Coordinates of C-alpha atoms (C1' of nucleotides) in Angstrom, one line a residue:
Chain A
M1 CA -1.4 -94.0 20.4
S2 CA -0.5 -97.4 19.5
V3 CA 2.2 -97.9 16.5
N4 CA 1.2 -100.1 14.1
L5 CA 3.6 -102.3 12.6
A6 CA 1.4 -104.6 10.5
H7 CA 3.3 -103.9 7.0
S8 CA 6.4 -106.4 7.2
E9 CA 5.3 -107.7 4.0
T10 CA 2.8 -105.8 2.0
I11 CA 4.2 -106.1 -1.5
S12 CA 3.5 -109.5 -3.6
S13 CA 0.3 -111.0 -3.6
L14 CA 0.4 -114.2 -4.8
K15 CA 2.9 -115.4 -2.3
V16 CA 1.7 -118.5 -0.1
A17 CA 2.0 -117.4 3.7
R18 CA 4.7 -118.5 5.5
R19 CA 3.1 -119.8 7.7
P20 CA -0.6 -120.3 7.2
W21 CA -1.8 -119.8 10.8
P22 CA -5.2 -121.5 11.7
V23 CA -6.2 -122.0 8.4
I24 CA -8.9 -124.2 9.6
V25 CA -8.9 -126.5 6.3
G26 CA -10.5 -130.2 7.4
E27 CA -13.0 -128.4 9.7
A28 CA -14.7 -125.4 8.6
A29 CA -13.1 -124.1 4.7
K30 CA -17.0 -123.9 4.4
T31 CA -17.7 -123.7 1.1
A32 CA -20.3 -121.6 -0.5
P33 CA -23.8 -122.7 1.2
S34 CA -25.8 -124.8 -0.6
G35 CA -28.2 -122.1 -2.4
D36 CA -25.4 -119.9 -3.2
D37 CA -26.3 -116.5 -4.9
F38 CA -22.6 -116.5 -6.7
A39 CA -23.2 -119.5 -9.4
A40 CA -23.2 -117.0 -11.6
L41 CA -19.9 -116.0 -11.3
E42 CA -18.0 -119.8 -10.4
T43 CA -16.7 -119.5 -13.8
V44 CA -15.1 -116.0 -13.6
G45 CA -13.4 -116.0 -10.3
A46 CA -9.6 -116.1 -9.4
R47 CA -8.5 -118.2 -6.3
M48 CA -5.9 -116.7 -4.7
T49 CA -3.7 -117.2 -1.4
F50 CA -2.3 -114.2 1.2
G51 CA -0.2 -114.5 4.0
R52 CA -1.0 -113.2 7.2
N53 CA -1.1 -109.4 7.0
E54 CA -0.8 -109.5 3.4
T55 CA -2.8 -106.8 2.0
I56 CA -5.3 -107.7 -0.4
F57 CA -6.0 -103.9 -2.0
S58 CA -5.2 -100.7 -0.4
E59 CA -7.1 -97.2 0.0
G60 CA -6.5 -95.3 -3.2
D61 CA -5.8 -98.8 -5.6
C62 CA -8.0 -98.6 -8.6
A63 CA -11.2 -100.8 -7.9
K64 CA -10.8 -103.3 -10.4
Y65 CA -12.1 -106.8 -8.4
C66 CA -13.8 -107.6 -6.0
Y67 CA -13.6 -110.8 -4.1
R68 CA -15.3 -113.7 -2.1
L69 CA -13.7 -114.6 1.6
V70 CA -12.9 -118.6 0.9
S71 CA -11.5 -119.4 4.5
G72 CA -9.4 -117.4 7.0
S73 CA -10.5 -114.3 7.5
V74 CA -10.1 -110.3 6.3
R75 CA -10.2 -106.9 8.0
L76 CA -10.9 -103.5 6.5
C77 CA -9.3 -101.0 8.0
K78 CA -7.9 -96.7 7.3
L79 CA -5.0 -95.7 8.7
L80 CA -4.1 -92.3 9.5
A81 CA -0.6 -90.4 8.9
D82 CA 0.5 -90.6 12.8
G83 CA -0.6 -94.7 12.7
R84 CA -4.0 -94.0 14.5
R85 CA -6.0 -97.3 12.7
Q86 CA -9.3 -97.9 12.6
I87 CA -10.7 -101.1 11.3
S88 CA -14.2 -100.9 9.9
D89 CA -15.2 -104.3 9.7
F90 CA -13.8 -108.3 9.3
F91 CA -15.1 -110.8 6.8
L92 CA -15.2 -114.6 7.5
P93 CA -15.8 -117.3 5.1
G94 CA -18.3 -116.5 2.4
D95 CA -18.4 -113.0 2.7
F96 CA -18.6 -111.0 -0.6
F97 CA -16.2 -107.8 -0.1
G98 CA -14.5 -104.7 -2.3
Y99 CA -17.7 -104.4 -4.0
A100 CA -18.9 -101.2 -2.2
D101 CA -16.6 -98.9 -3.6
F102 CA -16.2 -96.4 -6.6
D103 CA -13.6 -96.6 -8.7
T104 CA -10.8 -96.4 -6.2
Y105 CA -10.9 -98.4 -3.0
A106 CA -12.3 -95.8 0.3
L107 CA -10.2 -98.4 2.4
S108 CA -7.5 -101.7 2.4
A109 CA -8.2 -105.1 3.0
E110 CA -5.8 -107.4 4.6
A111 CA -5.5 -110.7 5.7
V112 CA -6.2 -111.1 9.5
T113 CA -4.6 -115.2 9.1
G114 CA -3.4 -116.6 6.0
V115 CA -6.3 -116.3 3.5
V116 CA -8.2 -118.0 0.6
V117 CA -10.2 -116.0 -2.2
T118 CA -12.0 -115.7 -5.2
R119 CA -11.2 -112.9 -6.9
Y120 CA -13.9 -111.2 -9.6
A121 CA -13.1 -108.7 -12.2
R122 CA -16.0 -106.0 -10.7
N123 CA -16.7 -105.3 -14.7
Q124 CA -17.6 -108.6 -14.9
V125 CA -19.8 -108.8 -11.8
E126 CA -21.4 -106.0 -13.1
A127 CA -22.5 -107.1 -16.0
V128 CA -24.0 -109.9 -14.7
S129 CA -25.7 -107.9 -12.4
E130 CA -26.9 -105.7 -14.8
S131 CA -28.5 -108.7 -16.7
D132 CA -29.8 -110.7 -13.5
S133 CA -32.0 -108.8 -11.8
R134 CA -31.9 -112.0 -9.1
F135 CA -27.9 -111.8 -8.9
R136 CA -28.7 -107.9 -8.6
R137 CA -30.8 -107.8 -6.0
R138 CA -28.8 -110.4 -3.9
L139 CA -25.8 -107.6 -3.8
G140 CA -27.8 -104.9 -3.7
Q141 CA -29.3 -106.8 -0.3
L142 CA -25.6 -107.3 0.7
L143 CA -24.8 -103.9 0.6
H144 CA -27.9 -103.1 2.8
E145 CA -26.5 -105.7 5.2
R146 CA -23.1 -103.9 5.6
F147 CA -24.3 -100.3 5.6
N148 CA -27.2 -101.4 8.3
A149 CA -24.2 -102.9 10.2
A150 CA -21.7 -99.7 9.5
Q151 CA -24.7 -98.0 11.9
L152 CA -24.5 -99.9 14.5
H153 CA -20.7 -100.2 14.7
L154 CA -21.2 -96.0 14.7
V155 CA -23.5 -96.2 17.6
M156 CA -21.0 -98.7 19.5
L157 CA -18.1 -96.3 19.2
G158 CA -20.0 -93.6 19.8
R159 CA -22.3 -94.0 22.2
Y160 CA -20.9 -97.6 24.2
T161 CA -18.7 -98.1 27.3
V162 CA -16.5 -100.8 26.9
K163 CA -17.7 -103.4 28.4
E164 CA -20.4 -102.7 26.1
R165 CA -18.2 -102.9 23.2
I166 CA -16.6 -105.7 24.3
S167 CA -19.7 -107.9 25.1
S168 CA -21.4 -106.1 21.8
F169 CA -18.4 -107.7 19.6
L170 CA -18.1 -111.3 21.7
I171 CA -22.2 -112.2 20.9
Q172 CA -21.4 -110.2 17.1
M173 CA -18.5 -112.5 16.4
A174 CA -20.3 -115.7 18.1
E175 CA -23.3 -115.1 16.1
R176 CA -21.3 -114.6 12.8
L177 CA -18.5 -117.3 13.5
D178 CA -21.7 -120.3 14.1
P179 CA -22.9 -121.5 11.0
G180 CA -26.0 -123.0 12.4
A181 CA -28.7 -122.2 14.7
G182 CA -28.1 -119.9 17.6
S183 CA -24.7 -118.4 18.9
A184 CA -22.0 -121.3 19.4
D185 CA -21.1 -120.9 23.3
E186 CA -17.1 -121.3 22.3
I187 CA -15.8 -118.7 19.6
E188 CA -12.4 -118.7 17.8
L189 CA -11.2 -115.4 17.3
P190 CA -8.9 -115.4 14.1
M191 CA -7.7 -111.5 14.9
S192 CA -5.4 -110.0 17.4
R193 CA -6.0 -107.8 20.6
L194 CA -4.8 -105.4 18.4
D195 CA -7.3 -105.3 15.7
I196 CA -10.1 -105.6 18.2
A197 CA -8.8 -102.5 20.0
D198 CA -9.0 -100.9 16.4
Y199 CA -12.3 -102.4 15.5
L200 CA -13.8 -100.9 19.1
G201 CA -11.9 -98.3 19.1
L202 CA -10.0 -98.9 21.7
T203 CA -6.4 -99.5 23.3
I204 CA -5.0 -103.1 23.1
E205 CA -4.2 -102.8 26.9
T206 CA -8.1 -101.7 27.7
V207 CA -9.2 -105.0 25.1
C208 CA -7.3 -106.9 27.6
R209 CA -8.4 -105.1 30.9
A210 CA -12.3 -105.9 29.4
I211 CA -11.4 -109.3 28.5
S212 CA -9.4 -110.3 32.1
D213 CA -12.6 -108.7 33.8
L214 CA -15.3 -110.7 32.3
K215 CA -12.7 -113.7 32.8
R216 CA -12.8 -112.7 36.2
A217 CA -16.5 -112.7 36.9
D218 CA -16.6 -116.2 35.2
V219 CA -18.3 -114.9 32.5
I220 CA -16.2 -116.2 30.1
A221 CA -12.9 -118.1 29.9
V222 CA -10.0 -117.9 27.7
P223 CA -8.8 -121.4 26.8
S224 CA -6.3 -120.0 24.5
I225 CA -5.4 -117.3 23.1
H226 CA -7.6 -116.8 20.2
R227 CA -10.5 -119.3 22.1
I228 CA -12.7 -117.8 24.1
V229 CA -16.2 -119.6 25.5
L230 CA -19.2 -117.5 26.8
R231 CA -20.1 -119.1 30.0
K232 CA -22.7 -116.4 30.4
P233 CA -23.9 -115.5 27.1
S234 CA -27.3 -114.1 28.8
V235 CA -25.0 -111.7 31.0
L236 CA -22.9 -110.4 28.4
R237 CA -26.1 -109.8 26.6
D238 CA -27.9 -107.8 29.6
L239 CA -24.2 -105.9 29.9
V240 CA -25.1 -104.7 26.2
E241 CA -28.8 -104.0 26.5
G242 CA -29.2 -102.2 30.2
G243 CA -26.5 -100.3 28.6
E244 CA -26.0 -100.3 32.5
H245 CA -24.1 -102.1 35.2
L246 CA -23.9 -105.7 36.1
L247 CA -20.8 -106.9 36.3
A248 CA -19.3 -106.2 39.4
Chain B
M1 CA -25.8 -89.1 30.1
S2 CA -28.2 -86.8 28.9
V3 CA -31.5 -86.8 29.0
N4 CA -33.0 -87.0 25.8
L5 CA -36.4 -85.1 25.5
A6 CA -36.9 -84.0 21.7
H7 CA -40.1 -85.8 21.5
S8 CA -42.8 -83.5 22.5
E9 CA -44.9 -83.5 19.7
T10 CA -44.1 -86.7 17.3
I11 CA -47.6 -87.8 16.7
S12 CA -49.5 -86.3 13.6
S13 CA -47.4 -85.3 10.6
L14 CA -49.1 -83.0 8.3
K15 CA -49.1 -80.6 11.1
V16 CA -47.6 -77.5 10.2
A17 CA -44.2 -76.2 11.9
R18 CA -45.7 -74.4 15.1
R19 CA -42.7 -71.7 14.3
P20 CA -40.7 -72.5 11.1
W21 CA -37.5 -71.7 12.2
P22 CA -35.1 -70.9 9.5
V23 CA -36.8 -72.7 7.2
I24 CA -34.9 -70.9 4.4
V25 CA -37.7 -70.2 1.7
G26 CA -36.6 -67.9 -0.4
E27 CA -32.9 -67.7 -0.5
A28 CA -32.2 -71.5 -0.5
A29 CA -35.1 -73.7 -1.3
K30 CA -32.9 -75.4 -3.3
T31 CA -35.1 -77.1 -5.6
A32 CA -33.3 -80.1 -7.7
P33 CA -30.1 -79.6 -9.2
S34 CA -30.8 -79.0 -13.2
G35 CA -29.6 -82.4 -14.6
D36 CA -31.9 -84.3 -11.6
D37 CA -31.8 -87.9 -11.5
F38 CA -35.2 -88.0 -9.7
A39 CA -37.0 -87.0 -12.9
A40 CA -38.6 -90.5 -13.2
L41 CA -40.3 -90.0 -10.1
E42 CA -41.5 -86.2 -10.2
T43 CA -45.1 -87.6 -11.2
V44 CA -45.6 -90.2 -8.1
G45 CA -44.2 -88.0 -4.3
A46 CA -46.6 -86.0 -2.4
R47 CA -45.5 -83.5 -0.8
M48 CA -45.7 -82.9 2.9
T49 CA -44.2 -81.1 6.2
F50 CA -42.9 -81.9 9.7
G51 CA -42.5 -79.5 12.5
R52 CA -39.5 -79.0 14.3
N53 CA -38.4 -82.3 16.0
E54 CA -41.1 -83.9 14.8
T55 CA -40.8 -87.6 13.8
I56 CA -40.6 -88.3 10.0
F57 CA -40.1 -91.7 10.6
S58 CA -39.2 -94.1 13.4
E59 CA -36.8 -96.8 14.0
G60 CA -38.5 -100.2 13.4
D61 CA -41.6 -99.1 11.5
C62 CA -42.6 -100.8 8.1
A63 CA -40.5 -99.3 5.5
K64 CA -43.2 -98.1 3.1
Y65 CA -42.0 -94.8 1.9
C66 CA -39.0 -92.8 1.2
Y67 CA -38.3 -89.4 1.5
R68 CA -36.1 -86.4 -0.5
L69 CA -35.2 -83.3 1.5
V70 CA -36.7 -80.2 0.3
S71 CA -36.3 -77.8 2.6
G72 CA -34.6 -77.6 6.6
S73 CA -33.3 -80.5 7.7
V74 CA -32.6 -83.9 8.9
R75 CA -31.1 -86.2 11.4
L76 CA -30.7 -89.9 11.4
C77 CA -30.5 -91.4 14.5
K78 CA -30.8 -94.2 17.0
L79 CA -32.0 -93.9 20.6
L80 CA -30.2 -96.3 23.6
A81 CA -32.9 -97.6 26.0
D82 CA -31.5 -95.2 29.2
G83 CA -31.8 -92.5 26.6
R84 CA -28.0 -92.3 25.2
R85 CA -28.6 -91.2 21.2
Q86 CA -26.5 -91.2 18.2
I87 CA -27.3 -89.7 15.2
S88 CA -25.2 -91.3 12.5
D89 CA -26.4 -88.5 9.7
F90 CA -28.0 -85.2 9.1
F91 CA -29.9 -84.5 5.6
L92 CA -29.3 -81.3 3.4
P93 CA -32.0 -80.4 1.1
G94 CA -31.7 -81.8 -2.2
D95 CA -30.4 -85.5 -0.3
F96 CA -32.6 -88.4 -1.0
F97 CA -32.9 -91.1 2.7
G98 CA -34.9 -93.5 3.7
Y99 CA -34.0 -96.1 1.1
A100 CA -31.2 -98.1 2.8
D101 CA -33.4 -100.2 4.7
F102 CA -35.2 -103.5 4.9
D103 CA -38.6 -104.3 5.5
T104 CA -38.4 -101.6 8.6
Y105 CA -36.5 -98.6 9.4
A106 CA -33.3 -99.0 10.9
L107 CA -32.8 -95.8 12.1
S108 CA -35.3 -92.7 12.6
A109 CA -35.1 -89.6 11.1
E110 CA -36.1 -86.4 13.1
A111 CA -36.8 -83.0 11.6
V112 CA -34.0 -80.9 13.1
T113 CA -35.8 -77.8 11.8
G114 CA -39.0 -76.8 10.3
V115 CA -38.9 -79.9 7.4
V116 CA -40.7 -79.7 3.6
V117 CA -39.7 -83.0 1.8
T118 CA -41.4 -85.3 -1.0
R119 CA -42.5 -88.4 0.4
Y120 CA -42.2 -91.5 -2.4
A121 CA -43.7 -94.8 -2.2
R122 CA -40.6 -97.7 -2.0
N123 CA -42.7 -100.0 -4.3
Q124 CA -43.3 -97.1 -6.9
V125 CA -39.2 -96.3 -6.6
E126 CA -38.2 -99.9 -6.8
A127 CA -40.4 -100.6 -10.1
V128 CA -38.6 -97.4 -11.4
S129 CA -35.1 -98.7 -10.5
E130 CA -35.9 -102.1 -11.7
S131 CA -37.4 -100.8 -15.0
D132 CA -35.0 -97.8 -16.0
S133 CA -31.0 -98.6 -15.4
R134 CA -30.0 -95.4 -15.4
F135 CA -31.5 -94.5 -12.1
R136 CA -30.7 -97.4 -10.9
R137 CA -27.4 -96.7 -11.2
R138 CA -28.2 -93.3 -9.4
L139 CA -29.8 -94.8 -6.8
G140 CA -26.6 -97.7 -6.1
Q141 CA -24.4 -94.3 -6.5
L142 CA -26.2 -92.3 -3.2
L143 CA -26.1 -95.8 -1.2
H144 CA -22.8 -95.9 -2.2
E145 CA -21.4 -92.7 -0.8
R146 CA -23.5 -93.0 2.4
F147 CA -21.7 -96.0 2.8
N148 CA -18.2 -94.2 2.5
A149 CA -19.5 -91.2 4.8
A150 CA -20.5 -94.0 7.4
Q151 CA -16.9 -95.4 7.0
L152 CA -15.4 -91.6 7.6
H153 CA -17.7 -91.4 10.4
L154 CA -16.7 -94.4 12.0
V155 CA -12.8 -93.7 11.7
M156 CA -13.9 -90.2 13.2
L157 CA -16.0 -91.8 16.3
G158 CA -13.1 -94.3 16.7
R159 CA -9.9 -92.3 16.2
Y160 CA -10.4 -88.7 15.9
T161 CA -9.9 -86.4 19.2
V162 CA -12.5 -83.7 20.2
K163 CA -10.8 -81.1 18.4
E164 CA -10.5 -83.1 15.0
R165 CA -13.7 -84.0 15.4
I166 CA -15.0 -80.2 15.7
S167 CA -12.9 -79.6 12.6
S168 CA -14.2 -81.8 10.6
F169 CA -17.7 -81.5 11.1
L170 CA -17.0 -77.9 10.1
I171 CA -15.4 -78.3 7.2
Q172 CA -17.8 -81.1 6.0
M173 CA -20.5 -79.2 6.8
A174 CA -19.3 -75.5 4.7
E175 CA -18.7 -78.4 2.1
R176 CA -22.2 -79.5 2.1
L177 CA -23.8 -76.4 2.8
D178 CA -21.8 -74.2 0.4
P179 CA -24.0 -75.3 -3.1
G180 CA -20.9 -74.1 -5.2
A181 CA -17.4 -74.1 -5.3
G182 CA -15.0 -74.3 -2.5
S183 CA -16.6 -74.6 1.1
A184 CA -18.2 -71.5 1.9
D185 CA -16.6 -69.7 4.6
E186 CA -19.2 -68.9 6.4
I187 CA -22.1 -71.5 7.6
E188 CA -25.4 -71.7 9.1
L189 CA -25.6 -74.7 11.4
P190 CA -29.4 -75.7 11.6
M191 CA -28.7 -78.3 14.2
S192 CA -28.6 -77.5 18.5
R193 CA -25.0 -78.3 20.2
L194 CA -26.9 -81.3 21.4
D195 CA -27.5 -82.6 17.8
I196 CA -23.8 -82.0 17.2
A197 CA -22.5 -83.5 20.4
D198 CA -24.3 -86.9 19.5
Y199 CA -23.3 -86.8 16.0
L200 CA -20.0 -86.5 16.9
G201 CA -20.4 -88.8 19.5
L202 CA -19.5 -86.6 22.6
T203 CA -21.3 -84.4 25.4
I204 CA -22.5 -81.3 24.7
E205 CA -20.8 -79.3 27.5
T206 CA -17.5 -80.9 25.5
V207 CA -18.7 -79.6 22.5
C208 CA -19.4 -75.7 23.6
R209 CA -15.7 -75.9 25.2
A210 CA -14.7 -76.6 21.7
I211 CA -16.1 -74.2 19.5
S212 CA -15.2 -71.8 22.6
D213 CA -11.6 -73.2 21.8
L214 CA -11.6 -72.5 18.2
K215 CA -13.4 -68.9 18.9
R216 CA -10.6 -68.0 21.1
A217 CA -7.6 -69.2 19.2
D218 CA -9.6 -67.0 16.4
V219 CA -9.5 -69.7 14.2
I220 CA -13.5 -69.4 13.9
A221 CA -15.8 -66.8 14.9
V222 CA -19.8 -67.4 15.8
P223 CA -22.0 -63.9 15.6
S224 CA -25.1 -66.1 16.1
I225 CA -25.8 -69.5 17.8
H226 CA -26.3 -70.9 14.2
R227 CA -24.3 -68.9 12.4
I228 CA -20.5 -69.7 12.4
V229 CA -17.2 -68.0 10.5
L230 CA -14.6 -70.0 9.4
R231 CA -11.6 -67.4 10.0
K232 CA -9.0 -69.8 9.4
P233 CA -9.7 -72.7 7.5
S234 CA -6.7 -73.8 6.7
V235 CA -6.1 -74.3 10.7
L236 CA -9.0 -76.1 10.8
R237 CA -8.3 -78.7 7.9
D238 CA -4.4 -78.9 9.8
L239 CA -6.2 -79.7 12.9
V240 CA -7.9 -82.8 10.7
E241 CA -5.1 -83.4 9.5
G242 CA -3.3 -84.7 12.4
G243 CA -4.2 -88.1 10.9
E244 CA -5.0 -87.3 7.3
H245 CA -7.2 -86.1 4.1
L246 CA -10.0 -88.3 4.7
L247 CA -12.3 -85.7 3.1
A248 CA -14.5 -86.7 0.5
Chain C
dC1 C1' 17.1 -123.3 25.2
dG2 C1' 16.8 -118.5 23.0
dG3 C1' 15.1 -114.5 20.5
dC4 C1' 11.1 -112.6 18.8
dT5 C1' 6.2 -111.3 18.7
dT6 C1' 1.7 -110.8 21.6
dT7 C1' -0.5 -110.8 25.9
dT8 C1' -1.2 -108.9 30.5
dT9 C1' -0.9 -106.3 34.4
dG10 C1' 0.5 -101.8 37.0
dA11 C1' 0.6 -97.2 38.2
dG12 C1' 0.0 -92.5 37.2
dA13 C1' -1.7 -88.9 33.7
dC14 C1' -5.0 -86.9 31.4
dG15 C1' -8.7 -86.0 28.9
dC16 C1' -13.2 -85.9 29.0
dG17 C1' -18.0 -86.9 31.3
dT18 C1' -20.7 -85.5 35.5
dC19 C1' -22.7 -82.2 37.9
dA20 C1' -24.2 -77.2 38.9
dA21 C1' -24.7 -73.1 38.5
dT22 C1' -24.9 -68.7 35.6
dG23 C1' -25.9 -66.7 31.1
dA24 C1' -28.4 -66.1 26.7
dC25 C1' -32.0 -65.6 23.8
dC26 C1' -37.1 -66.3 22.7
dG27 C1' -42.3 -66.1 22.6
dT28 C1' -46.3 -65.7 25.6
dG29 C1' -48.9 -63.3 28.6
dG30 C1' -49.8 -59.5 32.0
Chain D
dC1 C1' -43.6 -53.0 27.0
dC2 C1' -41.6 -55.3 29.9
dA3 C1' -41.5 -59.2 33.4
dC4 C1' -41.5 -63.9 33.4
dG5 C1' -40.8 -69.1 32.2
dG6 C1' -38.9 -72.0 29.2
dT7 C1' -35.4 -74.3 26.5
dC8 C1' -30.5 -74.0 24.8
dA9 C1' -25.7 -72.5 25.4
dT10 C1' -22.1 -71.8 28.2
dT11 C1' -18.6 -72.4 31.9
dG12 C1' -16.3 -73.6 36.4
dA13 C1' -14.8 -77.4 39.7
dC14 C1' -14.0 -82.1 40.0
dG15 C1' -13.9 -87.4 39.6
dC16 C1' -13.8 -91.2 36.6
dG17 C1' -12.4 -93.9 33.2
dT18 C1' -9.4 -94.9 29.7
dC19 C1' -5.0 -93.8 27.5
dT20 C1' 0.1 -93.4 28.6
dC21 C1' 4.6 -96.2 29.8
dA22 C1' 6.4 -99.3 31.6
dA23 C1' 8.0 -103.7 32.8
dA24 C1' 6.7 -108.3 33.2
dA25 C1' 4.3 -113.2 32.1
dA26 C1' 3.1 -116.3 27.9
dG27 C1' 3.4 -118.4 23.7
dC28 C1' 5.7 -119.0 19.2
dC29 C1' 9.7 -120.4 16.3
dG30 C1' 14.0 -120.8 15.3

DNA sequence: CGGCTTTTTGAGACGCGTCAATGACCGTGG
DNA sequence: CCACGGTCATTGACGCGTCTCAAAAAGCCG
C-alpha cells in the first residue's frame, strides 16, 4: 500500500506557505457569494493562512473552531496506522467545514494547496445558530448536503468501476469548480494524483492509467498536469450512468 | 453483478408481514430508552407495519415522513440502473431515520425483516424542532452520528481488505445489538448474506468465504445462519486494526 | 545544469468477482 | 408425513482487474 509522505511540515499553523502554489488570487479569490448567509459571522472570523500540506486540524483534536475556505483547497482525510489513507472530501473556496463534529474532530483537514481561511470559534457559531433560525437552517442544509455527498461517495467506493469513478470525479469537480452555469469544459484540479487516488479508493497508478485511457480515447485532454479539458462530457456522463461499457 | 429480486411485494404498505420472521417481540421489543428524547413526538406518531422486503420509502419520493424503528430491522440503500446495489446503513430498534433528506428521499428504505415503525410527519417534527431547542439539539446529534458513521463506512469501502470489512462489521453489529455494556459475544444478524455483501461493497460469495475462513480459524462459530458467536473478539479487533481504532 | 518530487508506463502477482454446481433450509401441497 | 420447489448459503474452478514492484519520464526549483 502506498506510503504516505504528506506530513513534512505539520506543526506550526500560522506559517505562510513556502510556495503558495496555484493560489488563484487575481482571477478567482472568490469572495462569498452576494447573498451571503454567513454575514452574521463576518465580525468574529479570523483570517489565517496555511501552506501546502500543512494540517489545519487533526483527527482527535478538540474541535474548538470551524472554517470557511477563502482560497485554495483542502482535503478531509483519515489515516490508518499502516499508512493507508482515505480522503472523504475536498473543499473549495466558499465551503464551510469543521462544524460536522462532536467535541473532537473525526477527521483531519490538510491544505492541498496554499490556503486562506476564515476561522470561527464554534461556540460563537453555535450562539448565532441558536438565536438566528435562518442561519441555523442554512447550517443544517449544509450538513445535509455533505451527508448526501457522503452517501454518493459510498456508492462510488462500494460499487463503481475504475472508469466510473474517474468519470464521476471529473464531472463532479467540473460542476463544483464552475461558479456559473453548467459545468465548464476545462478544469483546474488543485489536488495531486495521489489525492485523487485516495479519494476514489484506488492507487495512484490506477488513476494514471484511467486518465491515460480517457486521453487516448480523446474524451479528455491534459494540457498540463493539473488542468483537464473535458472534450466529450457526454461520454463521461454515459460512463457513469449506464454503469457500462462505452470506452474501447 | 448480482440480480436484485427484492421487490416482489413492494406495493401496499399497511399489509402485515406474511411471515413476521424474527420479529423479536417477547424478548426485545425494545421500547424507547428511559430518558426518551422523542417524548415530544409521542402523540403525533402513527404505528405501521411492513413485511419483509417491503419498501418503506423510495429514493425520489416526496419526503413527507420520518420514522422511528420499533422492532425488526431496515436497510437504507441505493440501486443502480444495472442492478448493482449499495446499502449505506442498517437500522435497528430505537433508530430514527428518514430525516436526513431534503424534499425527496436520497435513498430507499426497505424492511429487512418484518418491521414495526412509528411514523411522524416531517413538518410536525420540524415544528417541534423549531420550538424545542433540546429536541433540536438531540436531532442534530443524531444526524452527526449518522454522518460520522458514514465517514467510517467510507474508509472501510475505500481502504479495508475483505477480512477487515467482515471483522469490522461483526464488531459493529455486536456493539449495536447489545443493549447494555460491552459487545455481546453472540449476535443475531437480521440481514441476509447478500445484504451484508451490499453493505460491505463485496459479493455474496466473498462474504461467505470470509465467514467460512473465520469459522475455520475458530474465531467465530455459526450455530445457525443468522446467528454468530464471537469466540475470539480480540482476534476480530486485531484483524480490523491492521489499520487503527475505527470504532465509535 | 542537477537533484528532487510527481507522474507515467510496464510486467507480473494475486485477490476478488464470475460462473456454475451443490447443499441447506423452509413452506406448500400432495 | 414426506416430496417438492423455491430461496438462500456455500464451495470450487477460473479469469480479469487492480495492486505491487520497478523503472523511466516529466516537472519543479535551487
